Short mmCIF file of C-alpha atoms and ligand atoms in Angstrom, two decimals:
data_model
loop_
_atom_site.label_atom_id
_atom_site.label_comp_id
_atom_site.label_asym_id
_atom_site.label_seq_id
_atom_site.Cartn_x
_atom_site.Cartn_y
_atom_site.Cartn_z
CA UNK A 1258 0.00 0.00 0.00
CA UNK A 1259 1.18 3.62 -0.90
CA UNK A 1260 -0.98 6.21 0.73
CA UNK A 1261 -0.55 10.45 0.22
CA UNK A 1262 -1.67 13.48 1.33
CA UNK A 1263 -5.54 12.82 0.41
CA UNK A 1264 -5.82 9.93 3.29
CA UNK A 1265 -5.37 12.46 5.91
CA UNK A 1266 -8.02 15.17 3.86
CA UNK A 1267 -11.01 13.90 5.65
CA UNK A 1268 -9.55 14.22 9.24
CA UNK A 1269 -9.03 17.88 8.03
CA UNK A 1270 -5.44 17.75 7.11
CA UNK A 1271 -4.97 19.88 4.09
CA UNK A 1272 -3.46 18.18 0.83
CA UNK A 1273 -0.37 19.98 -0.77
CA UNK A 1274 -1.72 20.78 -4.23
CA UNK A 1275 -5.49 21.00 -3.06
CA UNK A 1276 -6.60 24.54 -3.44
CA UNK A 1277 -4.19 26.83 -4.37
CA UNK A 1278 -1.10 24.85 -2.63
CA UNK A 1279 0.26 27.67 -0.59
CA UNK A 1280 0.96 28.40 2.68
CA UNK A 1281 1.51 32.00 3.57
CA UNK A 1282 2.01 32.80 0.07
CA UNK A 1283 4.94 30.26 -0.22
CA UNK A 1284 5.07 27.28 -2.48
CA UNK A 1285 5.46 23.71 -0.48
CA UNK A 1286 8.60 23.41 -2.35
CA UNK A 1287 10.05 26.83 -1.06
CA UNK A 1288 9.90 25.86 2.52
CA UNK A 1289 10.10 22.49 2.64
CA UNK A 1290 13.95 22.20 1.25
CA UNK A 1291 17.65 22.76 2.42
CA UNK A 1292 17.94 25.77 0.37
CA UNK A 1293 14.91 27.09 2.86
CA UNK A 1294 16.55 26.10 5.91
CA UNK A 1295 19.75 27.73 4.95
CA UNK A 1296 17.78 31.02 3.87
CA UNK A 1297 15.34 31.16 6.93
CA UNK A 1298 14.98 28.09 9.16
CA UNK A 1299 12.43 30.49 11.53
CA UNK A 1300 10.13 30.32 8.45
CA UNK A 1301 10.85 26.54 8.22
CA UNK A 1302 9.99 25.85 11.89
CA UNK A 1303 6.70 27.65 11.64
CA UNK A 1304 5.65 25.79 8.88
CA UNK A 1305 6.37 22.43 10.62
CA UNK A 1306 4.63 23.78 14.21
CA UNK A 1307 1.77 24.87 12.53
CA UNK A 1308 1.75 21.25 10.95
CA UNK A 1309 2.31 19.89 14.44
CA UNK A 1310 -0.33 21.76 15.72
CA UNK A 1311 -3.45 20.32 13.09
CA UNK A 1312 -2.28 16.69 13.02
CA UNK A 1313 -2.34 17.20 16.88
CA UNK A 1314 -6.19 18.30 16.75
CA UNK A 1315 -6.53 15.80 13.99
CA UNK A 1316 -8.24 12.31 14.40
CA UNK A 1317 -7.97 9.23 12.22
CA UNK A 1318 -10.85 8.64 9.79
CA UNK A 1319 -12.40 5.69 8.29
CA UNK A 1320 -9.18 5.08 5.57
CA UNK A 1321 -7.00 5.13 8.33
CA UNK A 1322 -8.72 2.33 10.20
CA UNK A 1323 -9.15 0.54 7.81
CA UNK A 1324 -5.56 0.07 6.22
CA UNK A 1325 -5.03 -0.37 10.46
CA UNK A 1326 -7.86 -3.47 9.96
CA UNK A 1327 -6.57 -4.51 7.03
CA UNK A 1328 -2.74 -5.05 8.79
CA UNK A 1329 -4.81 -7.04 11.30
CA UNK A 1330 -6.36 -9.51 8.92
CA UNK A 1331 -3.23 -9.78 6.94
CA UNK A 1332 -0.19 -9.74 9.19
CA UNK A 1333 3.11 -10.12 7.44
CA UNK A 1334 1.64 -9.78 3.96
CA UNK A 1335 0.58 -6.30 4.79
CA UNK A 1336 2.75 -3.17 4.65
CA UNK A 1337 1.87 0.28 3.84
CA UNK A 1338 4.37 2.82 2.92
CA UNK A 1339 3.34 6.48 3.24
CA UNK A 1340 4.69 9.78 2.11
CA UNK A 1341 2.35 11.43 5.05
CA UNK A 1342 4.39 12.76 7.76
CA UNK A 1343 1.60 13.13 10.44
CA UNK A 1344 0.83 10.08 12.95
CA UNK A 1345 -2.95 9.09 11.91
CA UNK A 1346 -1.60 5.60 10.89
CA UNK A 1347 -0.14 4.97 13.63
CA UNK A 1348 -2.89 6.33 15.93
CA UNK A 1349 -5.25 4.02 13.96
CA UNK A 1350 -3.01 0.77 14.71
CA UNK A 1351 -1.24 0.23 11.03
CA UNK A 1352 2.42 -1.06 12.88
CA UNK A 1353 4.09 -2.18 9.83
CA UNK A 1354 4.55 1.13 7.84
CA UNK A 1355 7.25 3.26 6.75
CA UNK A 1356 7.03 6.96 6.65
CA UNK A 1357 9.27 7.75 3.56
CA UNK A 1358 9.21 11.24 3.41
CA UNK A 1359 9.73 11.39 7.88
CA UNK A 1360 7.90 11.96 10.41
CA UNK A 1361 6.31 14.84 11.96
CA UNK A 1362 6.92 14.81 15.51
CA UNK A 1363 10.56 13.64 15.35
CA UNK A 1364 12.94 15.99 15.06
CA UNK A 1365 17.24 15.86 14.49
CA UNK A 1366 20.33 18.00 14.36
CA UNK A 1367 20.82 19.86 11.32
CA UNK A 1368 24.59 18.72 10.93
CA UNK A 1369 25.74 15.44 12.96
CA UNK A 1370 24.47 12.33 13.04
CA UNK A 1371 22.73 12.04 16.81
CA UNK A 1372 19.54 10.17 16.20
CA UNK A 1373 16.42 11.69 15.64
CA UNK A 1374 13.92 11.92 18.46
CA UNK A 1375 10.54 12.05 19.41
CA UNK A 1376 8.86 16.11 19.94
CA UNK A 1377 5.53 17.70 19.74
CA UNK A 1378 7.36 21.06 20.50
CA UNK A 1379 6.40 24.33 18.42
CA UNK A 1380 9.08 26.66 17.53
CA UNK A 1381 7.80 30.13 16.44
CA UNK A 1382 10.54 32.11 16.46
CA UNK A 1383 14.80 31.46 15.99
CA UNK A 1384 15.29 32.18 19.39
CA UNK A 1385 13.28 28.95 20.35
CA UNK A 1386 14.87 26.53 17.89
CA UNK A 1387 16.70 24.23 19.78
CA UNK A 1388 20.51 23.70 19.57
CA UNK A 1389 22.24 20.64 19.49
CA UNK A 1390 24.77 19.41 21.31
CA UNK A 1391 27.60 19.54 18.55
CA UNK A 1392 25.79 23.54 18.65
CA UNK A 1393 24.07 23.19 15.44
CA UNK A 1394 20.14 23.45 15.14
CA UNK A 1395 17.40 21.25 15.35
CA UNK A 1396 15.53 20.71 12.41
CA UNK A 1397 12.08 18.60 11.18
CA UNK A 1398 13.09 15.00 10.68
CA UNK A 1399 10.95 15.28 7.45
CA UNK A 1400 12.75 14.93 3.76
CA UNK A 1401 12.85 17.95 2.01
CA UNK A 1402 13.06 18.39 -1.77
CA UNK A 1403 16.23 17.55 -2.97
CA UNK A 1404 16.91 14.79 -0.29
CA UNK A 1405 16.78 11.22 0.03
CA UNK A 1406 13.54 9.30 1.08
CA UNK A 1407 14.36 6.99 3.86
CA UNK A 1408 13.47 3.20 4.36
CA UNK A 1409 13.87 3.19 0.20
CA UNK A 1410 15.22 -0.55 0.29
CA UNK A 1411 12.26 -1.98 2.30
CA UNK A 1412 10.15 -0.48 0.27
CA UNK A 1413 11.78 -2.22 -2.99
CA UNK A 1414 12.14 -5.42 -1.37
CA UNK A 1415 7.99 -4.86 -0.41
CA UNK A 1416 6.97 -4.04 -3.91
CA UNK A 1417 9.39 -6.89 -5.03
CA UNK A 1418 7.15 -9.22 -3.31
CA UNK A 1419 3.79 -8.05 -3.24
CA UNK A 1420 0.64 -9.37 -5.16
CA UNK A 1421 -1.51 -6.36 -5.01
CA UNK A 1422 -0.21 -2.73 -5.17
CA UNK A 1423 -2.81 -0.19 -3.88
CA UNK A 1424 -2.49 3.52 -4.36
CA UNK A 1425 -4.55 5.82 -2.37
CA UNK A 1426 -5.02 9.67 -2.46
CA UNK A 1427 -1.65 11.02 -4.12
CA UNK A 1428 -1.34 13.15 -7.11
CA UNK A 1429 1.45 10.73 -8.93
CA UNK A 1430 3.96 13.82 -8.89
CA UNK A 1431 6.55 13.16 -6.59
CA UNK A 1432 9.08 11.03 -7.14
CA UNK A 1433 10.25 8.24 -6.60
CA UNK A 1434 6.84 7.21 -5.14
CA UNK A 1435 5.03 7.97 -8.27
CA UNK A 1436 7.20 5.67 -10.10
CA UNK A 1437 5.82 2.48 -7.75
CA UNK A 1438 3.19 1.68 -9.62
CA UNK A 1439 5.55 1.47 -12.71
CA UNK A 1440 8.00 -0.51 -10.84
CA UNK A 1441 5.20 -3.23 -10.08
CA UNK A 1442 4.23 -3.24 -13.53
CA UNK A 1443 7.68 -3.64 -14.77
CA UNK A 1444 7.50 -7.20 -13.08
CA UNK A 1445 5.43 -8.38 -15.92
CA UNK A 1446 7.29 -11.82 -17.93
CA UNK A 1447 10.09 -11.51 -14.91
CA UNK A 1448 8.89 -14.92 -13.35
CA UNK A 1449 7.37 -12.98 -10.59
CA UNK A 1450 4.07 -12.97 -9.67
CA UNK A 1451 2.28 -10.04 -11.38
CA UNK A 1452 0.62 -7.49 -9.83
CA UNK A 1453 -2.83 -5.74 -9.36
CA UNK A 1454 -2.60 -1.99 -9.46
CA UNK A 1455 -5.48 0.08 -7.47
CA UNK A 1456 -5.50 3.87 -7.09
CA UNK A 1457 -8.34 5.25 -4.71
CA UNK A 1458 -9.01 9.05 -4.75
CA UNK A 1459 -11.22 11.23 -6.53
CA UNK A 1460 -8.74 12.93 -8.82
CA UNK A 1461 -7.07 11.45 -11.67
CA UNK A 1462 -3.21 10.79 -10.35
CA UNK A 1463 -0.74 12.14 -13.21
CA UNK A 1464 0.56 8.43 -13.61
CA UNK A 1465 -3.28 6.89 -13.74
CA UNK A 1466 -2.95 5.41 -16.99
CA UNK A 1467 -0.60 2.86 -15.09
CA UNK A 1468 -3.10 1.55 -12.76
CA UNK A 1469 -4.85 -1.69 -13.64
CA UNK A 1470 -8.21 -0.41 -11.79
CA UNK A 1471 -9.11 3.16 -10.25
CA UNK A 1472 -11.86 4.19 -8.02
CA UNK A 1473 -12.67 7.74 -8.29
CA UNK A 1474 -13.69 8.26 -4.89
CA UNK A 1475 -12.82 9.32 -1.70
CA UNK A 1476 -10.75 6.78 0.67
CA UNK A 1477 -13.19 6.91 3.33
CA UNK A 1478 -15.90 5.99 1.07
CA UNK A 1479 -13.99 3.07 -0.93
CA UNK A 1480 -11.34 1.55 1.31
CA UNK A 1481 -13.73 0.09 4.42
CA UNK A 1482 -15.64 -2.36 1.63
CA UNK A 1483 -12.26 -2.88 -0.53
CA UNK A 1484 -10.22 -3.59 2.04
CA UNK A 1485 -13.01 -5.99 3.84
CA UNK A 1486 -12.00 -8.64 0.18
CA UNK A 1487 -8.61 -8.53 1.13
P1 OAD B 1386 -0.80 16.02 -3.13
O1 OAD B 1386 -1.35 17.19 -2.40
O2 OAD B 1386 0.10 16.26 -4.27
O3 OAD B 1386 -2.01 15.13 -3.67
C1 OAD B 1386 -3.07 14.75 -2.83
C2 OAD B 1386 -4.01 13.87 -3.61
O4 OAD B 1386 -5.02 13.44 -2.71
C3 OAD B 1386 -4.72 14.58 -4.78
O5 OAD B 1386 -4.53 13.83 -5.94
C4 OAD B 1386 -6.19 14.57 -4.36
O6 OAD B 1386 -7.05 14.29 -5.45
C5 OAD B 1386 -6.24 13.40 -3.40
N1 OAD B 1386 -7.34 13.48 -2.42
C6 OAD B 1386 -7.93 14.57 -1.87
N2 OAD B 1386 -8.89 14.21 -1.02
C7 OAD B 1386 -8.91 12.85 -0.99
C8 OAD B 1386 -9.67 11.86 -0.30
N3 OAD B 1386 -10.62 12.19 0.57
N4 OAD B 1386 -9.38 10.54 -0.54
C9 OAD B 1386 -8.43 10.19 -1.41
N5 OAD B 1386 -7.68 11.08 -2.10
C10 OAD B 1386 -7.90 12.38 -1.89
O7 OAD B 1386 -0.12 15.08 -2.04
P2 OAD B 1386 0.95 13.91 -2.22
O8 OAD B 1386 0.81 13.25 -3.54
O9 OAD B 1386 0.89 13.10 -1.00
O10 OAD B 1386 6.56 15.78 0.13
O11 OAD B 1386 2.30 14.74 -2.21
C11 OAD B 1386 3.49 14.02 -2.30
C12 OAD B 1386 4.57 14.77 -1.59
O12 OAD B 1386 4.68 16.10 -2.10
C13 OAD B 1386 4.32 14.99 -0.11
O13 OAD B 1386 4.70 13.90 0.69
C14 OAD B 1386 5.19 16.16 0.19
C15 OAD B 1386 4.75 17.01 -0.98
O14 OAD B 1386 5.41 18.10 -1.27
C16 OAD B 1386 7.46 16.36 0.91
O15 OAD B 1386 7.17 17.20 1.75
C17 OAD B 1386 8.84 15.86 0.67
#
C-alpha cells in the first residue's frame, strides 16, 4: 500500500496541491527544502509547528482504520508505505509502515548524526529553535526536496514481493513514489508474480494510466468495503 496526502483530507489535514497549494504565500517546495533552511529556518519551523499543531487536533478517519484493519487480517503480507508525515496511521493501529518522506513529531540536528527523536514542540521564532549538542540546530526530521527518502530498500524489497499494489489519495507527482506503480508493472514476464494496481481518490493521479483499476472516490468511502475482500 502507498498512501498520500488525500488519506489524511477527511480528518481535516490539508493536501499539498489542493486549493491553491500555498501556505503564507509560499510554495510547499520553497519551505520544505535545504535551500529554505539555509535562507530562513524560523520560516521553516513555523511551517512544521503549525503542521504539528493540526495533526495534533486531527483524528484518524475511516481510511486510516481501515488500512489499520486490514494489517490485522493480513499480518506479514501487509505493509503500507506512506509519504504522510503526520501520525494518523499509527494512531489508527497500522504497525508495519514506513514513513518515507519522515515523520512529523521527530525531530534531528541539522549537521551530525545524533539520532532523531521524538517532539511535539512548536518553535515560532529562531530564538526557540533548539541547539544541538555539537551547537548546530534542530531541524524537522521530514525529507525535504532535494533529499533522500528513507526506508527506500524496504520499500523495494515490499513491492518486489507483493501481489496487489494499492495507491490511495496522491497526485502521482513526486518522485520516486510515483514511479511504484511502474516498478510493479515492470514485473510483468520476470517470473514474478504479477501485480494488481489500485488507485483510490477522486482525482485522476498524473501516472493513472498505469493503474490496472481506479476508483474515483474518496478513501473513506472506498477503502472500508475494498479492504473488507482482502
Ligand atoms: P498532493 O497534495 O500532491 O495530492 C493529494 C491527492 O489526494 C490529490 O490527488 C487529491 O485528489 C487526493 N485526495 C484529496 N482528497 C482525498 C480523499 N478524501 N481521498 C483520497 N484522495 C484524496 O499530495 P501527495 O501526492 O501526498 O513531500 O504529495 C506528495 C509529496 O509532495 C508529499 O509527501 C510532500 C509534498 O510536497 C514532501 O514534503 C517531501
Amino acid at each position: 500500500m502507498l498512501t498520500g496526502a488525500g488519506v489524511s483530507a477527511e480528518s481535516g489535514l490539508p493536501t499539498f496541491r489542493g486549493a491553491d497549494g500555498l501556505w503564507h504565500g509560499h510554495r510547499v517546495e520553497d519551505v520544505a527544502s535545504p535551500e529554505a533552511w539555509e535562507r530562513d529556518p524560523e520560516l521553516v519551523w513555523n511551517f512544521y509547528s503549525m503542521r504539528r499543531e493540526m495533526a495534533r487536533k486531527a483524528q484518524p478517519n475511516a481510511a486510516h482504520r481501515a488500512l489499520a484493519e486490514a494489517e490485522q487480517a493480513l499480518g506479514e503480507r501487509f505493509f503500507l508505505c506512506t509519504q504522510n508525515v503526520d501520525d494518523l496511521h499509527e494512531r489508527a493501529g497500522s504497525r508495519r509502515l514506513a514513513h518515507m518522506h519522515g515523520e512529523l513529531f521527530r525531530s534531528r540536528c541539522s549537521v551530525c548524526e545524533r539520532k532523531p527523536f521524538g517532539d511535539e514542540k512548536l518553535y515560532p521564532t529562531l530564538a526557540s529553535i533548539p541547539l544541538c549538542a555539537c551547537g548546530a540546530r534542530i531541524r524537522p526530521h521530514i525529507v525535504w526536496f532535494g533529499e533522500l527518502p528513507f526506508h527506500l530498500q524496504l520499500i523495494m524489497d515490499e513491492l518486489n514481493r507483493c501481489t496487489v499494489l494499492l495507491v490511495v489519495g496522491t497526485s502521482g507527482l513526486v518522485y520516486p513514489a510515483a514511479h511504484f506503480v511502474h516498478w510493479a508493472n515492470s514485473r510483468h514476464g520476470t517470473g514474478l508474480p504479477p501485480v494488481r494496481t489500485y488507485y483510490v481518490g477522486p482525482d485522476e493521479p498524473a501516472n493513472v494510466a498505469a493503474f490496472t483499476h481506479v476508483f474515483g472516490e474518496k478513501a473513506g468511502k472506498i477503502l472500508p468495503g475494498l479492504l473488507q475482500l482482502a
